[in-house]
Short mmCIF file of N, CA, C and O in Angstrom, two decimals:
data_model
loop_
_atom_site.label_atom_id
_atom_site.label_comp_id
_atom_site.label_asym_id
_atom_site.label_seq_id
_atom_site.Cartn_x
_atom_site.Cartn_y
_atom_site.Cartn_z
N MET A 1 31.95 5.49 -9.03
CA MET A 1 32.44 5.95 -7.71
C MET A 1 31.33 6.89 -7.13
O MET A 1 30.68 7.62 -7.70
N SER A 2 30.83 6.32 -5.77
CA SER A 2 29.66 7.26 -5.24
C SER A 2 30.34 8.62 -4.82
O SER A 2 31.22 8.72 -4.44
N ALA A 3 29.25 9.68 -4.84
CA ALA A 3 29.76 10.87 -4.73
C ALA A 3 29.68 11.21 -2.99
O ALA A 3 29.85 12.25 -2.67
N ILE A 4 29.08 10.25 -2.42
CA ILE A 4 28.95 10.44 -0.62
C ILE A 4 29.36 9.04 -0.14
O ILE A 4 29.01 7.89 -0.68
N THR A 5 29.99 8.95 0.99
CA THR A 5 30.16 7.56 1.63
C THR A 5 29.10 7.18 2.45
O THR A 5 28.46 8.05 2.99
N VAL A 6 29.09 6.02 3.15
CA VAL A 6 28.26 5.67 4.10
C VAL A 6 28.46 6.24 5.49
O VAL A 6 27.48 7.07 6.14
N LYS A 7 29.74 6.63 5.71
CA LYS A 7 29.91 7.43 6.81
C LYS A 7 29.42 8.59 6.85
O LYS A 7 28.84 9.10 7.82
N ARG A 8 29.66 9.41 5.80
CA ARG A 8 29.16 11.01 5.61
C ARG A 8 27.70 10.71 5.70
O ARG A 8 27.07 11.74 6.42
N PHE A 9 27.03 9.60 4.78
CA PHE A 9 25.54 9.89 4.93
C PHE A 9 24.89 9.51 6.44
O PHE A 9 24.11 10.20 6.84
N ASN A 10 25.41 8.93 7.36
CA ASN A 10 25.12 8.53 8.57
C ASN A 10 25.34 9.54 9.25
O ASN A 10 24.62 9.94 10.31
N GLU A 11 26.37 10.44 9.18
CA GLU A 11 26.88 11.70 9.91
C GLU A 11 25.30 12.56 9.47
O GLU A 11 25.16 13.42 10.39
N ILE A 12 25.28 12.54 8.18
CA ILE A 12 23.90 13.56 7.95
C ILE A 12 22.56 13.21 8.60
O ILE A 12 21.70 13.83 9.08
N ILE A 13 22.40 11.90 8.86
CA ILE A 13 21.19 11.29 9.38
C ILE A 13 21.47 11.87 10.87
O ILE A 13 20.45 12.48 11.33
N ALA A 14 22.57 11.80 11.46
CA ALA A 14 22.86 12.03 13.12
C ALA A 14 22.48 13.82 13.20
O ALA A 14 22.16 13.98 14.09
N ASP A 15 23.05 14.47 12.13
CA ASP A 15 23.23 15.81 12.38
C ASP A 15 22.16 16.63 11.72
O ASP A 15 21.56 17.51 12.30
N GLU A 16 21.45 15.95 10.74
CA GLU A 16 20.43 16.84 9.83
C GLU A 16 19.16 16.11 9.89
O GLU A 16 18.08 16.78 9.25
N LEU A 17 18.95 15.20 10.20
CA LEU A 17 17.96 14.38 10.05
C LEU A 17 17.41 13.55 11.42
O LEU A 17 17.45 12.40 11.61
N PRO A 18 17.02 14.28 12.49
CA PRO A 18 17.00 13.76 13.88
C PRO A 18 15.81 12.50 13.90
O PRO A 18 15.77 11.67 14.61
N TRP A 19 14.78 13.05 13.03
CA TRP A 19 13.77 12.00 13.17
C TRP A 19 14.09 10.70 12.85
O TRP A 19 13.97 9.64 13.20
N ALA A 20 15.08 10.61 11.56
CA ALA A 20 15.53 9.30 10.99
C ALA A 20 16.36 8.83 12.12
O ALA A 20 16.82 7.60 12.57
N HIS A 21 17.33 9.54 12.86
CA HIS A 21 18.34 9.21 13.93
C HIS A 21 17.52 8.58 15.03
O HIS A 21 17.97 7.61 15.77
N GLU A 22 16.44 9.31 15.28
CA GLU A 22 15.84 8.85 16.49
C GLU A 22 15.28 7.53 16.56
O GLU A 22 14.97 6.74 17.59
N ILE A 23 15.00 7.01 15.36
CA ILE A 23 14.16 5.83 15.25
C ILE A 23 15.35 4.65 15.00
O ILE A 23 15.16 3.39 14.55
N GLY A 24 16.75 5.08 14.83
CA GLY A 24 17.81 3.98 14.30
C GLY A 24 18.11 3.92 13.04
O GLY A 24 18.85 3.01 12.67
N MET A 25 17.64 4.74 12.18
CA MET A 25 18.01 4.50 10.75
C MET A 25 19.50 4.65 10.46
O MET A 25 19.87 5.52 11.06
N ARG A 26 19.88 3.97 9.52
CA ARG A 26 21.40 4.22 9.12
C ARG A 26 21.45 3.41 7.69
O ARG A 26 20.89 2.39 7.36
N ALA A 27 22.64 4.08 7.28
CA ALA A 27 22.94 3.12 5.64
C ALA A 27 23.59 2.10 5.92
O ALA A 27 25.03 2.30 6.82
N ASP A 28 23.44 0.95 5.27
CA ASP A 28 24.43 -0.13 5.33
C ASP A 28 25.39 0.01 4.20
O ASP A 28 26.54 -0.56 4.49
N SER A 29 24.98 0.45 2.94
CA SER A 29 25.81 0.48 2.08
C SER A 29 25.33 1.51 0.93
O SER A 29 24.24 1.91 0.87
N ILE A 30 26.36 2.22 0.21
CA ILE A 30 26.17 3.50 -0.75
C ILE A 30 26.99 3.12 -1.94
O ILE A 30 28.34 2.70 -1.59
N GLY A 31 26.62 3.03 -3.38
CA GLY A 31 27.38 2.86 -4.39
C GLY A 31 26.98 3.97 -5.20
O GLY A 31 26.31 4.92 -4.92
N ALA A 32 27.42 3.99 -6.38
CA ALA A 32 26.96 5.07 -7.31
C ALA A 32 25.81 4.96 -7.90
O ALA A 32 25.49 3.80 -8.53
N GLY A 33 24.82 5.37 -7.37
CA GLY A 33 23.29 5.52 -7.89
C GLY A 33 22.65 4.41 -7.01
O GLY A 33 21.42 4.01 -7.61
N THR A 34 23.23 4.13 -5.89
CA THR A 34 22.38 3.09 -5.25
C THR A 34 22.50 2.94 -3.28
O THR A 34 23.73 3.90 -3.25
N ALA A 35 21.55 2.74 -3.04
CA ALA A 35 21.86 2.76 -1.35
C ALA A 35 20.81 1.67 -0.81
O ALA A 35 20.14 1.38 -1.14
N VAL A 36 21.49 1.25 0.59
CA VAL A 36 20.69 0.31 1.37
C VAL A 36 20.65 0.89 2.52
O VAL A 36 21.91 1.05 3.20
N LEU A 37 19.65 1.32 3.05
CA LEU A 37 19.31 1.86 4.58
C LEU A 37 18.45 0.85 5.27
O LEU A 37 17.59 -0.12 4.60
N ARG A 38 18.75 0.70 6.46
CA ARG A 38 18.18 -0.16 7.46
C ARG A 38 17.48 0.71 8.41
O ARG A 38 18.11 1.70 9.03
N LEU A 39 16.27 0.08 8.97
CA LEU A 39 15.52 0.73 9.85
C LEU A 39 15.35 -0.69 11.11
O LEU A 39 14.75 -1.50 10.63
N PRO A 40 15.84 -0.54 11.93
CA PRO A 40 15.86 -1.75 13.06
C PRO A 40 14.55 -1.83 13.62
O PRO A 40 13.78 -0.75 13.77
N PHE A 41 13.99 -3.11 13.91
CA PHE A 41 12.51 -3.25 14.26
C PHE A 41 12.44 -2.83 15.66
O PHE A 41 13.39 -3.40 16.57
N ALA A 42 11.34 -2.02 16.03
CA ALA A 42 11.04 -1.70 17.38
C ALA A 42 9.59 -1.82 17.53
O ALA A 42 8.84 -1.59 16.68
N GLY A 43 9.05 -2.10 18.70
CA GLY A 43 7.59 -2.09 18.93
C GLY A 43 6.86 -0.97 18.66
O GLY A 43 5.62 -1.19 18.17
N LYS A 44 7.40 0.20 18.80
CA LYS A 44 6.90 1.47 18.46
C LYS A 44 6.07 1.50 16.90
O LYS A 44 5.50 2.25 16.35
N MET A 45 7.08 0.63 15.90
CA MET A 45 6.45 0.61 14.33
C MET A 45 5.55 -0.18 14.12
O MET A 45 4.76 0.09 13.07
N VAL A 46 5.00 -0.92 15.30
CA VAL A 46 3.81 -1.87 15.09
C VAL A 46 2.36 -0.89 15.04
O VAL A 46 2.14 -0.09 16.21
N ARG A 47 1.47 -1.01 14.09
CA ARG A 47 0.10 -0.41 13.96
C ARG A 47 -0.72 -1.22 14.62
O ARG A 47 -0.51 -2.71 14.60
N PRO A 48 -2.23 -1.18 15.08
CA PRO A 48 -3.05 -2.03 15.53
C PRO A 48 -3.37 -2.88 14.07
O PRO A 48 -3.18 -2.69 12.89
N GLY A 49 -3.40 -4.13 14.39
CA GLY A 49 -3.46 -5.50 13.56
C GLY A 49 -2.12 -6.04 13.54
O GLY A 49 -1.99 -6.86 13.13
N GLY A 50 -0.99 -5.53 14.29
CA GLY A 50 0.19 -6.20 14.33
C GLY A 50 1.22 -6.13 13.08
O GLY A 50 1.96 -7.08 13.14
N THR A 51 0.84 -5.09 12.33
CA THR A 51 1.90 -4.98 11.23
C THR A 51 2.61 -3.71 11.17
O THR A 51 2.27 -2.84 12.29
N VAL A 52 3.95 -3.48 10.56
CA VAL A 52 4.50 -2.37 10.63
C VAL A 52 3.77 -1.04 10.01
O VAL A 52 3.27 -1.44 8.98
N SER A 53 3.92 -0.10 10.69
CA SER A 53 2.99 1.22 10.16
C SER A 53 3.54 1.38 8.78
O SER A 53 4.83 1.69 8.81
N GLY A 54 2.62 1.93 7.78
CA GLY A 54 3.22 2.28 6.49
C GLY A 54 4.05 3.76 6.84
O GLY A 54 5.12 3.52 5.88
N PRO A 55 3.87 4.52 7.46
CA PRO A 55 4.88 5.69 7.61
C PRO A 55 6.09 5.49 7.71
O PRO A 55 7.12 5.98 7.15
N PHE A 56 6.50 4.44 8.38
CA PHE A 56 7.79 3.82 8.76
C PHE A 56 8.35 3.42 7.48
O PHE A 56 9.63 3.84 7.44
N MET A 57 7.74 2.69 6.70
CA MET A 57 8.14 2.21 5.78
C MET A 57 8.54 3.13 4.37
O MET A 57 9.51 3.30 3.79
N MET A 58 7.51 4.29 4.59
CA MET A 58 7.69 5.48 3.38
C MET A 58 8.75 6.26 3.83
O MET A 58 9.50 6.67 2.83
N ALA A 59 9.17 6.44 5.39
CA ALA A 59 10.16 7.29 5.59
C ALA A 59 11.52 6.49 5.38
O ALA A 59 12.61 7.21 4.66
N LEU A 60 11.82 5.22 5.52
CA LEU A 60 12.80 4.54 5.29
C LEU A 60 13.09 4.40 3.68
O LEU A 60 14.15 4.68 3.28
N ALA A 61 12.15 4.48 3.10
CA ALA A 61 12.13 4.42 1.56
C ALA A 61 12.75 5.83 1.06
O ALA A 61 13.56 5.87 0.06
N ASP A 62 12.02 6.75 1.64
CA ASP A 62 12.31 8.21 1.25
C ASP A 62 13.93 8.64 1.59
O ASP A 62 14.77 8.99 0.53
N ALA A 63 14.23 7.99 2.74
CA ALA A 63 15.79 8.40 2.94
C ALA A 63 16.61 7.61 2.04
O ALA A 63 17.68 7.82 1.89
N ALA A 64 16.39 6.37 1.90
CA ALA A 64 17.04 5.57 0.56
C ALA A 64 17.39 6.19 -0.32
O ALA A 64 18.35 6.20 -1.05
N MET A 65 16.02 6.83 -0.88
CA MET A 65 16.17 7.77 -2.01
C MET A 65 17.26 8.62 -2.04
O MET A 65 17.80 9.10 -2.86
N TYR A 66 17.05 9.47 -0.98
CA TYR A 66 17.97 10.73 -0.69
C TYR A 66 19.34 10.24 -0.68
O TYR A 66 20.24 10.88 -1.51
N ALA A 67 19.74 9.07 -0.21
CA ALA A 67 20.95 8.47 -0.29
C ALA A 67 21.54 8.24 -1.45
O ALA A 67 22.64 8.67 -1.86
N ALA A 68 20.61 7.57 -2.33
CA ALA A 68 21.11 7.07 -3.72
C ALA A 68 21.18 8.36 -4.50
O ALA A 68 21.96 8.53 -5.44
N VAL A 69 20.30 9.22 -4.31
CA VAL A 69 20.34 10.55 -5.13
C VAL A 69 21.70 11.20 -4.84
O VAL A 69 22.47 11.70 -5.55
N LEU A 70 21.99 11.38 -3.45
CA LEU A 70 23.43 12.05 -3.21
C LEU A 70 24.65 11.42 -3.55
O LEU A 70 25.92 11.90 -3.96
N SER A 71 24.48 10.22 -3.79
CA SER A 71 25.47 9.31 -4.37
C SER A 71 25.73 9.74 -5.76
O SER A 71 27.05 9.42 -6.07
N VAL A 72 24.86 10.30 -6.54
CA VAL A 72 24.99 10.77 -7.90
C VAL A 72 25.37 12.19 -7.78
O VAL A 72 26.52 12.65 -8.70
N ILE A 73 24.79 13.03 -7.05
CA ILE A 73 24.80 14.52 -7.18
C ILE A 73 25.53 15.09 -6.29
O ILE A 73 26.19 16.21 -6.35
N GLY A 74 26.03 14.32 -5.21
CA GLY A 74 27.10 14.80 -3.88
C GLY A 74 25.98 15.82 -3.10
O GLY A 74 24.75 15.34 -3.21
N GLU A 75 26.61 16.19 -2.23
CA GLU A 75 25.92 16.66 -0.93
C GLU A 75 25.24 18.01 -1.27
O GLU A 75 25.91 19.03 -1.52
N VAL A 76 24.00 17.83 -1.57
CA VAL A 76 23.06 18.84 -2.06
C VAL A 76 22.04 19.15 -0.99
O VAL A 76 20.90 18.17 -1.29
N GLN A 77 22.08 20.01 0.07
CA GLN A 77 21.17 19.93 0.92
C GLN A 77 19.73 20.15 0.50
O GLN A 77 18.62 19.54 1.15
N LEU A 78 19.61 20.99 -0.56
CA LEU A 78 18.20 21.35 -0.81
C LEU A 78 17.50 20.61 -1.97
O LEU A 78 16.65 20.86 -2.62
N ALA A 79 18.34 19.19 -2.21
CA ALA A 79 17.51 18.18 -2.96
C ALA A 79 16.31 17.63 -2.23
O ALA A 79 16.67 17.22 -1.13
N VAL A 80 15.09 17.89 -2.90
CA VAL A 80 13.91 17.40 -2.20
C VAL A 80 12.86 16.31 -3.10
O VAL A 80 13.19 16.40 -4.07
N THR A 81 12.25 15.65 -2.23
CA THR A 81 11.23 14.80 -2.89
C THR A 81 10.26 15.60 -3.39
O THR A 81 9.58 16.45 -2.77
N THR A 82 10.01 15.39 -4.64
CA THR A 82 8.86 15.83 -5.41
C THR A 82 7.70 14.98 -5.46
O THR A 82 6.52 15.38 -5.67
N ASN A 83 7.84 13.78 -5.53
CA ASN A 83 7.03 12.55 -5.66
C ASN A 83 7.49 11.29 -5.20
O ASN A 83 8.71 11.04 -5.08
N LEU A 84 6.62 10.55 -4.35
CA LEU A 84 6.52 9.35 -3.87
C LEU A 84 5.66 8.52 -3.80
O LEU A 84 4.55 9.01 -3.60
N ASN A 85 5.61 7.30 -4.57
CA ASN A 85 4.38 6.45 -4.76
C ASN A 85 4.77 5.16 -4.17
O ASN A 85 5.98 4.52 -4.27
N ILE A 86 4.00 4.50 -3.21
CA ILE A 86 4.34 3.42 -2.63
C ILE A 86 3.07 2.28 -2.86
O ILE A 86 1.85 2.74 -2.72
N ASN A 87 3.65 1.13 -3.08
CA ASN A 87 2.57 0.01 -2.92
C ASN A 87 3.13 -0.86 -2.19
O ASN A 87 4.38 -1.50 -1.93
N PHE A 88 2.25 -1.35 -1.05
CA PHE A 88 2.43 -2.07 0.16
C PHE A 88 2.12 -3.54 -0.65
O PHE A 88 0.97 -3.77 -0.97
N LEU A 89 3.01 -4.38 -0.57
CA LEU A 89 2.85 -5.85 -1.15
C LEU A 89 2.48 -6.81 -0.33
O LEU A 89 1.93 -7.83 -0.47
N HIS A 90 3.36 -7.11 0.96
CA HIS A 90 3.15 -8.04 1.68
C HIS A 90 3.37 -7.45 3.28
O HIS A 90 3.79 -6.43 3.45
N ARG A 91 2.87 -8.19 4.10
CA ARG A 91 3.00 -7.91 5.59
C ARG A 91 4.42 -8.20 6.20
O ARG A 91 4.81 -9.12 5.80
N PRO A 92 5.09 -7.07 6.66
CA PRO A 92 6.52 -7.19 7.04
C PRO A 92 6.54 -8.12 8.27
O PRO A 92 5.75 -8.38 9.06
N SER A 93 7.47 -8.95 8.27
CA SER A 93 7.81 -9.80 9.54
C SER A 93 8.58 -8.77 10.55
O SER A 93 8.93 -7.83 10.14
N PRO A 94 8.63 -9.12 11.69
CA PRO A 94 9.03 -8.32 12.97
C PRO A 94 10.47 -8.39 13.18
O PRO A 94 10.98 -9.35 13.87
N ALA A 95 11.03 -8.03 11.90
CA ALA A 95 12.47 -7.73 11.60
C ALA A 95 12.77 -6.37 11.33
O ALA A 95 11.94 -5.66 10.88
N ASP A 96 14.25 -6.05 11.08
CA ASP A 96 14.98 -4.74 10.41
C ASP A 96 14.16 -4.76 9.14
O ASP A 96 14.18 -5.84 8.75
N LEU A 97 13.75 -3.46 8.71
CA LEU A 97 13.34 -3.35 7.41
C LEU A 97 14.61 -2.58 6.46
O LEU A 97 15.39 -2.13 7.10
N LEU A 98 14.75 -3.16 5.45
CA LEU A 98 15.80 -2.74 4.51
C LEU A 98 15.34 -2.03 3.30
O LEU A 98 14.23 -2.42 2.82
N ALA A 99 15.80 -1.21 2.77
CA ALA A 99 15.18 -0.16 1.69
C ALA A 99 16.26 -0.35 0.68
O ALA A 99 17.52 0.04 1.09
N GLU A 100 16.21 -0.88 -0.52
CA GLU A 100 17.25 -1.02 -1.65
C GLU A 100 16.93 -0.22 -2.63
O GLU A 100 15.96 -0.27 -3.49
N ALA A 101 17.77 1.38 -2.75
CA ALA A 101 17.20 2.28 -3.55
C ALA A 101 18.14 2.08 -4.85
O ALA A 101 19.43 1.97 -4.63
N SER A 102 17.75 2.68 -6.11
CA SER A 102 18.62 2.98 -7.01
C SER A 102 17.93 3.86 -7.86
O SER A 102 16.88 4.15 -8.07
N VAL A 103 18.97 4.77 -8.52
CA VAL A 103 18.70 5.81 -9.52
C VAL A 103 18.42 5.16 -10.98
O VAL A 103 19.22 4.43 -11.15
N LEU A 104 17.06 5.43 -11.59
CA LEU A 104 16.52 4.94 -12.67
C LEU A 104 17.16 5.77 -13.71
O LEU A 104 17.69 5.69 -14.78
N LYS A 105 17.31 7.39 -13.46
CA LYS A 105 17.36 8.54 -14.07
C LYS A 105 17.76 9.56 -13.50
O LYS A 105 17.08 10.06 -12.59
N ALA A 106 19.04 10.32 -13.93
CA ALA A 106 19.68 11.40 -13.16
C ALA A 106 19.69 12.19 -14.39
O ALA A 106 20.66 12.45 -15.02
N GLY A 107 18.68 13.37 -14.37
CA GLY A 107 18.87 14.62 -15.14
C GLY A 107 19.57 15.82 -14.46
O GLY A 107 19.92 15.71 -13.29
N LYS A 108 19.50 17.13 -15.05
CA LYS A 108 20.06 17.99 -14.42
C LYS A 108 19.17 18.54 -13.17
O LYS A 108 19.82 19.15 -12.26
N ARG A 109 17.62 18.57 -13.04
CA ARG A 109 16.81 18.93 -12.44
C ARG A 109 16.24 17.94 -11.56
O ARG A 109 15.44 18.30 -10.38
N LEU A 110 16.12 16.76 -12.18
CA LEU A 110 15.08 15.78 -11.58
C LEU A 110 15.97 14.49 -11.45
O LEU A 110 16.56 13.95 -12.49
N VAL A 111 15.84 13.54 -10.65
CA VAL A 111 16.44 12.33 -10.48
C VAL A 111 15.22 11.40 -9.98
O VAL A 111 14.38 11.42 -8.82
N VAL A 112 14.99 10.18 -10.70
CA VAL A 112 14.17 9.34 -10.66
C VAL A 112 14.63 8.25 -10.05
O VAL A 112 15.45 7.59 -10.24
N CYS A 113 13.81 7.60 -8.89
CA CYS A 113 14.53 6.33 -7.98
C CYS A 113 13.62 5.06 -8.03
O CYS A 113 12.22 5.54 -8.19
N ASP A 114 13.93 3.97 -7.54
CA ASP A 114 13.26 3.00 -7.47
C ASP A 114 13.56 2.23 -6.26
O ASP A 114 14.97 2.23 -6.22
N VAL A 115 12.83 1.96 -5.20
CA VAL A 115 13.16 1.15 -4.15
C VAL A 115 12.36 0.12 -3.71
O VAL A 115 11.13 -0.20 -3.92
N HIS A 116 13.11 -0.85 -3.29
CA HIS A 116 12.35 -2.13 -2.73
C HIS A 116 12.46 -2.36 -1.38
O HIS A 116 13.84 -2.04 -0.79
N VAL A 117 11.46 -2.43 -0.54
CA VAL A 117 11.66 -2.45 0.93
C VAL A 117 11.47 -4.19 1.05
O VAL A 117 10.43 -4.53 0.78
N HIS A 118 12.10 -4.62 2.12
CA HIS A 118 11.84 -5.93 2.54
C HIS A 118 12.23 -6.16 3.87
O HIS A 118 13.18 -5.27 4.60
N SER A 119 11.76 -7.24 4.53
CA SER A 119 12.08 -7.46 6.03
C SER A 119 13.46 -8.42 5.97
O SER A 119 13.83 -9.09 4.78
N ASP A 120 14.20 -7.84 6.92
CA ASP A 120 15.70 -8.56 6.50
C ASP A 120 15.27 -9.95 6.94
O ASP A 120 14.79 -10.67 7.83
N GLY A 121 16.19 -10.97 5.86
CA GLY A 121 16.31 -12.18 6.05
C GLY A 121 15.28 -12.79 4.94
O GLY A 121 15.01 -14.25 5.12
N HIS A 122 14.44 -11.78 4.50
CA HIS A 122 13.50 -12.28 3.28
C HIS A 122 13.70 -11.53 2.20
O HIS A 122 13.94 -10.31 2.26
N ASP A 123 13.67 -12.37 0.96
CA ASP A 123 13.87 -11.61 -0.54
C ASP A 123 12.68 -10.95 -0.72
O ASP A 123 12.86 -10.13 -1.46
N ALA A 124 11.27 -11.53 -0.47
CA ALA A 124 10.20 -10.92 -0.95
C ALA A 124 9.84 -9.47 -0.80
O ALA A 124 10.02 -9.38 0.70
N PRO A 125 9.77 -8.55 -1.64
CA PRO A 125 9.62 -7.11 -0.89
C PRO A 125 8.33 -7.02 -0.33
O PRO A 125 7.17 -7.59 -0.67
N VAL A 126 8.39 -5.96 0.85
CA VAL A 126 6.97 -5.82 1.33
C VAL A 126 6.30 -4.60 0.86
O VAL A 126 5.19 -4.30 0.96
N ALA A 127 7.16 -3.88 0.08
CA ALA A 127 6.75 -2.57 -0.60
C ALA A 127 7.60 -2.43 -1.69
O ALA A 127 8.87 -2.53 -1.74
N HIS A 128 6.98 -1.73 -2.74
CA HIS A 128 7.69 -1.20 -3.86
C HIS A 128 7.57 0.34 -4.05
O HIS A 128 6.22 0.64 -3.93
N VAL A 129 8.56 1.00 -4.23
CA VAL A 129 8.34 2.73 -4.18
C VAL A 129 9.08 3.08 -5.20
O VAL A 129 10.25 2.65 -5.76
N THR A 130 8.43 4.12 -6.12
CA THR A 130 9.19 5.07 -6.96
C THR A 130 8.90 6.47 -6.54
O THR A 130 8.16 6.71 -5.59
N GLY A 131 10.08 6.99 -6.78
CA GLY A 131 9.79 8.62 -6.47
C GLY A 131 10.79 9.46 -7.27
O GLY A 131 11.90 9.02 -8.13
N THR A 132 10.76 10.84 -7.02
CA THR A 132 11.45 11.50 -7.70
C THR A 132 11.90 12.74 -6.82
O THR A 132 11.37 13.34 -5.87
N TYR A 133 12.98 12.96 -7.06
CA TYR A 133 13.84 14.11 -6.31
C TYR A 133 14.10 15.37 -7.10
O TYR A 133 14.48 15.13 -8.26
N SER A 134 14.00 16.70 -6.82
CA SER A 134 14.26 17.71 -7.28
C SER A 134 15.37 18.24 -7.14
O SER A 134 15.79 18.40 -5.76
N VAL A 135 16.27 18.49 -7.91
CA VAL A 135 17.81 19.14 -7.44
C VAL A 135 17.65 20.65 -8.08
O VAL A 135 17.34 20.93 -9.00
N PRO A 136 18.27 21.62 -7.03
CA PRO A 136 18.03 22.73 -7.41
C PRO A 136 19.33 23.44 -8.30
O PRO A 136 20.18 22.32 -8.41
N PRO A 137 19.00 24.56 -8.83
CA PRO A 137 20.00 24.65 -10.00
C PRO A 137 21.42 24.98 -9.28
O PRO A 137 21.45 25.26 -7.94
N SER A 138 22.42 24.87 -9.81
CA SER A 138 23.87 25.01 -9.13
C SER A 138 23.77 26.40 -8.34
O SER A 138 23.21 27.38 -8.92
N GLY A 139 24.63 26.39 -7.61
CA GLY A 139 24.39 27.60 -6.77
C GLY A 139 23.59 27.98 -5.84
O GLY A 139 23.68 29.02 -5.15
N LYS A 140 22.61 27.32 -5.70
CA LYS A 140 21.47 27.49 -4.75
C LYS A 140 21.59 26.52 -3.80
O LYS A 140 22.10 25.59 -3.72
#
């Protein structure tokens, strides 16, 4: 069972992650160690050359990792990204982006995640992301 609900994570986006809320990011589903976040397509996401800008994909992947991490450890505000590696694989379609995150390993202080980002309606990933979150010691 997940330690956080979709409703609660979307409240966190609205209340504590204004940058994510402003671009329409939201959680579609959260399970124990998994999360799917959606970023609605908008023209402001497109960079010269007509493709979705990398920072939008990175932000979506990082937020999806955060949701997956919280699904395992519960609401820990000071859990932070310590590493994010992204490989851009294909040009995204002009559609919503989905980030499917899963926890690979949850230790006492570090949580390692894997994320596939794809355009809605397409199975092929447009980016593959790995990342690590640092979890503060209990009581912090």
